Coordinates of N, CA and C in Angstrom, one line a residue:
M1 N 121.1 41.5 90.1 CA 122.0 42.1 91.1 C 121.4 41.7 92.5
K2 N 122.3 41.1 93.3 CA 121.9 40.7 94.6 C 122.0 41.9 95.5
R3 N 121.0 42.0 96.4 CA 121.1 43.1 97.4 C 120.6 42.6 98.8
N4 N 121.1 43.2 99.8 CA 120.7 42.9 101.2 C 119.3 43.4 101.4
P5 N 118.3 42.5 101.7 CA 116.9 43.0 101.9 C 116.8 43.9 103.1
R6 N 117.7 43.8 104.1 CA 117.6 44.7 105.3 C 118.0 46.1 104.9
K7 N 118.6 46.3 103.8 CA 119.0 47.7 103.4 C 118.0 48.3 102.4
L8 N 117.1 47.5 101.8 CA 116.1 48.1 100.9 C 114.9 48.5 101.7
K9 N 114.6 49.7 101.6 CA 113.5 50.3 102.5 C 112.1 49.7 102.3
W10 N 111.9 49.2 101.1 CA 110.5 48.7 100.8 C 110.3 47.3 101.3
T11 N 111.3 46.5 101.8 CA 111.1 45.1 102.1 C 110.6 45.0 103.6
K12 N 110.0 43.9 103.8 CA 109.5 43.5 105.2 C 110.7 43.4 106.1
A13 N 111.8 42.9 105.6 CA 113.0 42.7 106.5 C 113.5 44.0 107.0
F14 N 113.5 45.0 106.1 CA 113.9 46.4 106.5 C 113.0 46.9 107.6
R15 N 111.7 46.9 107.3 CA 110.7 47.5 108.2 C 110.8 46.8 109.6
K16 N 111.0 45.5 109.6 CA 111.1 44.9 110.9 C 112.4 45.2 111.6
S17 N 113.5 45.2 110.9 CA 114.7 45.5 111.5 C 114.8 47.0 112.0
A18 N 114.1 47.9 111.3 CA 114.2 49.3 111.7 C 113.1 49.6 112.7
G19 N 112.3 48.7 113.1 CA 111.3 48.9 114.2 C 110.1 49.6 113.7
K20 N 109.8 49.5 112.4 CA 108.6 50.1 111.8 C 107.4 49.2 111.8
E21 N 107.6 47.9 112.0 CA 106.6 47.0 112.0 C 106.7 46.1 113.2
M22 N 105.5 45.5 113.6 CA 105.6 44.6 114.7 C 106.3 43.3 114.4
I23 N 107.2 42.9 115.2 CA 107.9 41.6 115.0 C 107.3 40.5 115.8
V24 N 107.1 40.7 117.1 CA 106.7 39.6 117.9 C 105.2 39.9 118.3
D25 N 104.3 39.1 117.7 CA 102.9 39.2 118.0 C 102.3 37.9 117.7
T26 N 101.4 37.5 118.5 CA 100.8 36.1 118.4 C 99.9 36.1 117.2
T27 N 99.3 37.2 116.8 CA 98.4 37.2 115.6 C 99.1 36.9 114.3
L28 N 100.5 37.2 114.3 CA 101.2 37.0 113.1 C 101.5 35.5 112.8
T29 N 101.4 34.7 113.9 CA 101.6 33.2 113.7 C 100.4 32.6 113.0
F30 N 99.3 33.2 113.1 CA 98.1 32.6 112.5 C 98.2 32.7 110.9
A31 N 99.0 33.7 110.4 CA 99.1 33.8 109.0 C 100.1 32.8 108.4
A32 N 100.7 32.0 109.2 CA 101.7 31.1 108.7 C 100.9 30.0 107.9
R33 N 101.6 29.6 106.8 CA 100.9 28.6 105.9 C 101.1 27.2 106.5
R34 N 100.1 26.4 106.4 CA 100.1 25.0 106.9 C 99.8 24.1 105.7
N35 N 100.7 23.2 105.4 CA 100.5 22.4 104.2 C 99.9 21.0 104.5
I36 N 99.0 21.0 105.6 CA 98.4 19.7 105.9 C 96.9 19.8 105.4
P37 N 96.6 18.8 104.5 CA 95.2 18.9 104.0 C 94.2 18.5 105.1
V38 N 93.1 19.2 105.1 CA 92.0 19.0 106.1 C 90.8 18.7 105.3
R39 N 90.1 17.6 105.8 CA 88.8 17.2 105.1 C 87.8 18.3 105.3
Y40 N 87.0 18.6 104.3 CA 86.0 19.6 104.4 C 85.0 19.3 105.5
N41 N 84.7 20.3 106.3 CA 83.7 20.2 107.4 C 83.1 21.6 107.5
R42 N 81.8 21.7 107.3 CA 81.1 23.0 107.3 C 81.3 23.7 108.6
D43 N 81.1 23.1 109.7 CA 81.3 23.7 111.0 C 82.7 24.2 111.2
H44 N 83.7 23.4 110.8 CA 85.1 23.8 111.0 C 85.4 25.0 110.1
I45 N 84.9 25.1 108.9 CA 85.1 26.3 108.0 C 84.4 27.5 108.6
E46 N 83.2 27.3 109.2 CA 82.5 28.5 109.8 C 83.3 29.0 111.0
T47 N 83.7 28.2 111.9 CA 84.5 28.7 113.0 C 85.8 29.3 112.6
T48 N 86.4 28.7 111.5 CA 87.7 29.3 111.0 C 87.5 30.7 110.5
L49 N 86.4 30.9 109.7 CA 86.1 32.2 109.2 C 85.8 33.3 110.3
K50 N 85.1 32.8 111.3 CA 84.8 33.7 112.5 C 86.1 34.1 113.2
A51 N 87.0 33.1 113.3 CA 88.3 33.3 114.0 C 89.1 34.3 113.2
M52 N 89.1 34.1 111.8 CA 89.9 35.0 111.0 C 89.4 36.4 111.1
E53 N 88.2 36.7 111.2 CA 87.7 38.0 111.3 C 88.1 38.6 112.7
R54 N 88.0 37.8 113.7 CA 88.4 38.3 115.0 C 89.9 38.6 115.1
I55 N 90.6 37.7 114.5 CA 92.1 37.9 114.5 C 92.5 39.2 113.8
S56 N 91.8 39.4 112.6 CA 92.1 40.6 111.9 C 91.8 41.9 112.7
E57 N 90.7 41.8 113.4 CA 90.3 43.0 114.3 C 91.4 43.2 115.4
I58 N 91.8 42.1 116.0 CA 92.8 42.2 117.1 C 94.1 42.7 116.5
R59 N 94.5 42.2 115.3 CA 95.8 42.7 114.7 C 95.7 44.2 114.3
A60 N 94.5 44.6 113.8 CA 94.4 46.0 113.5 C 94.5 46.9 114.7
K61 N 93.9 46.5 115.8 CA 93.9 47.2 117.0 C 95.4 47.3 117.6
R62 N 96.1 46.2 117.5 CA 97.5 46.2 118.0 C 98.4 47.1 117.1
E63 N 98.1 47.0 115.8 CA 98.9 47.8 114.9 C 98.7 49.3 115.1
R64 N 97.4 49.7 115.4 CA 97.1 51.1 115.7 C 97.8 51.5 116.9
A65 N 97.8 50.7 118.0 CA 98.5 51.0 119.2 C 100.0 51.1 119.0
F66 N 100.6 50.2 118.2 CA 102.0 50.2 117.9 C 102.4 51.5 117.2
Y67 N 101.6 51.9 116.2 CA 101.9 53.1 115.4 C 101.8 54.3 116.3
K68 N 100.7 54.4 117.1 CA 100.6 55.5 118.0 C 101.7 55.7 119.0
K69 N 102.2 54.5 119.5 CA 103.3 54.6 120.4 C 104.6 55.0 119.7
R70 N 104.8 54.5 118.5 CA 106.0 54.9 117.7 C 106.0 56.3 117.3
M71 N 104.8 56.9 117.1 CA 104.7 58.3 116.6 C 104.5 59.3 117.8
A72 N 104.7 58.8 119.0 CA 104.3 59.6 120.2 C 105.1 60.9 120.3
G73 N 106.4 61.0 120.1 CA 107.2 62.2 120.3 C 107.4 63.0 119.0
N74 N 106.7 62.7 117.9 CA 106.9 63.4 116.7 C 106.5 64.9 116.7
K75 N 105.4 65.2 117.4 CA 105.0 66.6 117.4 C 106.0 67.5 118.1
E76 N 106.5 67.0 119.2 CA 107.5 67.8 119.9 C 108.8 68.0 119.1
R77 N 109.3 66.9 118.5 CA 110.5 66.9 117.7 C 110.3 67.9 116.5
Q78 N 109.1 67.9 115.9 CA 108.9 68.8 114.8 C 108.8 70.2 115.2
R79 N 108.2 70.5 116.4 CA 108.2 71.8 116.9 C 109.6 72.3 117.2
E80 N 110.5 71.5 117.8 CA 111.9 71.9 118.1 C 112.6 72.1 116.8
A81 N 112.4 71.3 115.7 CA 113.0 71.6 114.5 C 112.6 72.9 113.9
D82 N 111.3 73.2 114.0 CA 110.7 74.4 113.5 C 111.3 75.6 114.2
R83 N 111.4 75.5 115.5 CA 112.0 76.6 116.3 C 113.5 76.8 115.9
K84 N 114.2 75.7 115.7 CA 115.6 75.8 115.3 C 115.7 76.5 114.0
L85 N 114.9 76.1 113.1 CA 114.9 76.8 111.7 C 114.6 78.3 111.8
V86 N 113.6 78.6 112.6 CA 113.3 80.0 112.8 C 114.5 80.8 113.4
A87 N 115.1 80.2 114.4 CA 116.2 80.8 115.1 C 117.4 81.0 114.2
E88 N 117.7 80.0 113.3 CA 118.8 80.1 112.4 C 118.5 81.2 111.3
N89 N 117.3 81.3 110.8 CA 117.0 82.2 109.7 C 116.2 83.4 110.2
E90 N 116.4 83.9 111.4 CA 115.7 85.0 112.0 C 115.9 86.3 111.1
H91 N 117.0 86.4 110.5 CA 117.3 87.6 109.7 C 116.4 87.7 108.5
L92 N 115.7 86.6 108.1 CA 114.8 86.7 107.0 C 113.4 87.1 107.4
L93 N 113.1 87.1 108.6 CA 111.8 87.5 109.1 C 111.7 89.0 109.2
P94 N 110.4 89.5 109.0 CA 110.3 91.0 109.1 C 110.5 91.4 110.6
R95 N 111.0 92.6 110.7 CA 111.2 93.1 112.1 C 109.9 93.4 112.8
Q96 N 109.9 93.2 114.1 CA 108.7 93.6 114.9 C 108.9 94.9 115.7
R97 N 107.8 95.5 115.9 CA 107.9 96.7 116.7 C 108.0 96.3 118.2
A98 N 108.4 97.2 119.0 CA 108.6 96.8 120.4 C 107.3 96.5 121.1
S99 N 106.2 97.2 120.7 CA 104.9 97.0 121.3 C 104.4 95.6 120.9
E100 N 104.6 95.2 119.7 CA 104.2 93.8 119.3 C 105.0 92.7 120.0
R101 N 106.3 93.0 120.2 CA 107.1 92.0 120.9 C 106.7 91.9 122.3
M102 N 106.3 93.0 123.0 CA 105.9 92.9 124.4 C 104.6 92.2 124.5
A103 N 103.7 92.4 123.5 CA 102.4 91.7 123.5 C 102.6 90.2 123.3
L104 N 103.5 89.8 122.5 CA 103.8 88.4 122.3 C 104.4 87.7 123.5
E105 N 105.3 88.4 124.2 CA 105.9 87.9 125.4 C 104.8 87.8 126.5
K106 N 103.9 88.7 126.6 CA 102.8 88.6 127.6 C 101.9 87.4 127.3
M107 N 101.6 87.2 126.0 CA 100.8 86.0 125.6 C 101.5 84.7 126.0
D108 N 102.8 84.7 125.8 CA 103.6 83.5 126.1 C 103.5 83.2 127.6
E109 N 103.6 84.3 128.4 CA 103.5 84.1 129.9 C 102.1 83.5 130.3
E110 N 101.1 84.0 129.7 CA 99.7 83.5 129.9 C 99.6 82.1 129.5
R111 N 100.2 81.7 128.4 CA 100.1 80.4 127.8 C 100.7 79.4 128.8
V112 N 101.7 79.8 129.5 CA 102.4 78.9 130.5 C 101.4 78.5 131.6
T113 N 100.6 79.4 132.0 CA 99.7 79.0 133.1 C 98.4 78.3 132.7
V114 N 98.0 78.4 131.4 CA 96.8 77.7 130.9 C 96.9 76.2 130.7
P115 N 98.1 75.7 130.3 CA 98.2 74.3 129.9 C 97.6 73.3 131.0
V116 N 97.7 73.6 132.2 CA 97.1 72.7 133.3 C 95.7 72.5 133.1
L117 N 94.9 73.5 132.7 CA 93.5 73.4 132.5 C 93.3 72.6 131.2
Q118 N 94.1 72.8 130.2 CA 93.9 72.1 128.9 C 94.2 70.7 129.1
E119 N 95.2 70.3 129.9 CA 95.5 68.9 130.1 C 94.3 68.1 130.7
K120 N 93.6 68.8 131.6 CA 92.4 68.1 132.2 C 91.4 67.9 131.2
R121 N 91.2 68.8 130.2 CA 90.2 68.6 129.2 C 90.6 67.5 128.2
K122 N 91.9 67.4 128.0 CA 92.4 66.4 127.1 C 92.3 65.0 127.7
Q123 N 92.1 64.9 128.9 CA 92.0 63.6 129.6 C 90.7 62.9 129.3
K124 N 89.7 63.6 128.7 CA 88.4 63.0 128.4 C 88.7 62.0 127.3
L125 N 88.0 60.9 127.3 CA 88.2 59.8 126.3 C 87.2 59.9 125.2
K126 N 87.7 59.6 124.0 CA 86.9 59.6 122.8 C 86.6 58.1 122.5
Q127 N 85.4 57.8 122.2 CA 85.0 56.5 121.8 C 84.9 56.3 120.3
K128 N 85.4 55.2 119.9 CA 85.4 55.0 118.5 C 84.7 53.6 118.2
L129 N 83.8 53.6 117.3 CA 83.1 52.4 117.0 C 84.0 51.4 116.2
L130 N 84.0 50.1 116.6 CA 84.7 49.1 116.0 C 83.9 48.4 114.9
V131 N 84.5 47.6 114.0 CA 83.8 47.0 112.9 C 82.8 46.0 113.5
G132 N 83.1 45.3 114.5 CA 82.2 44.3 115.1 C 81.1 44.8 115.9
G133 N 81.0 46.1 116.1 CA 79.9 46.7 116.8 C 80.4 47.1 118.3
G134 N 81.6 46.8 118.7 CA 82.0 47.1 120.0 C 82.5 48.6 120.1
V135 N 82.9 49.0 121.2 CA 83.4 50.4 121.4 C 84.8 50.3 122.0
E136 N 85.7 51.1 121.4 CA 87.1 51.2 121.8 C 87.3 52.6 122.4
E137 N 87.9 52.7 123.5 CA 88.2 54.0 124.1 C 89.6 54.5 123.7
M138 N 89.7 55.7 123.2 CA 91.0 56.2 122.8 C 91.2 57.6 123.4
D139 N 92.5 58.0 123.7 CA 92.8 59.3 124.2 C 92.6 60.3 123.1
V140 N 92.2 61.5 123.4 CA 92.0 62.6 122.5 C 93.4 63.3 122.5
D141 N 93.9 63.6 121.3 CA 95.2 64.3 121.2 C 94.9 65.8 120.8

């Protein structure tokens, strides 16, 4: 049975067309197969292996950045979906006393003023060790 590969979710064609994988990247061109025979040269093989390791590091770093950018708004979307679910099914929740409700509202008002301080703390950078021994700086979420 013939099927369109862009409609099958497990294919590379689908992942690329849906924006789930990198399409345009220079490191992807190195994986292209070349059918030209090359005479064995020890130095050439050594430099090729070093280049392959470096390219795989660069590709992994770019894929992490791509994934992080793609997943950037998911927390907020999930929170909104959760709030909507709670609002729709509020009748299933246990009732609150007036004193508890006032305490929660007071906590919400305090929480609005605190995020400015928390944002400054989040700006600190976290360092992550790379495979090659280098250091990569990443934002703390």
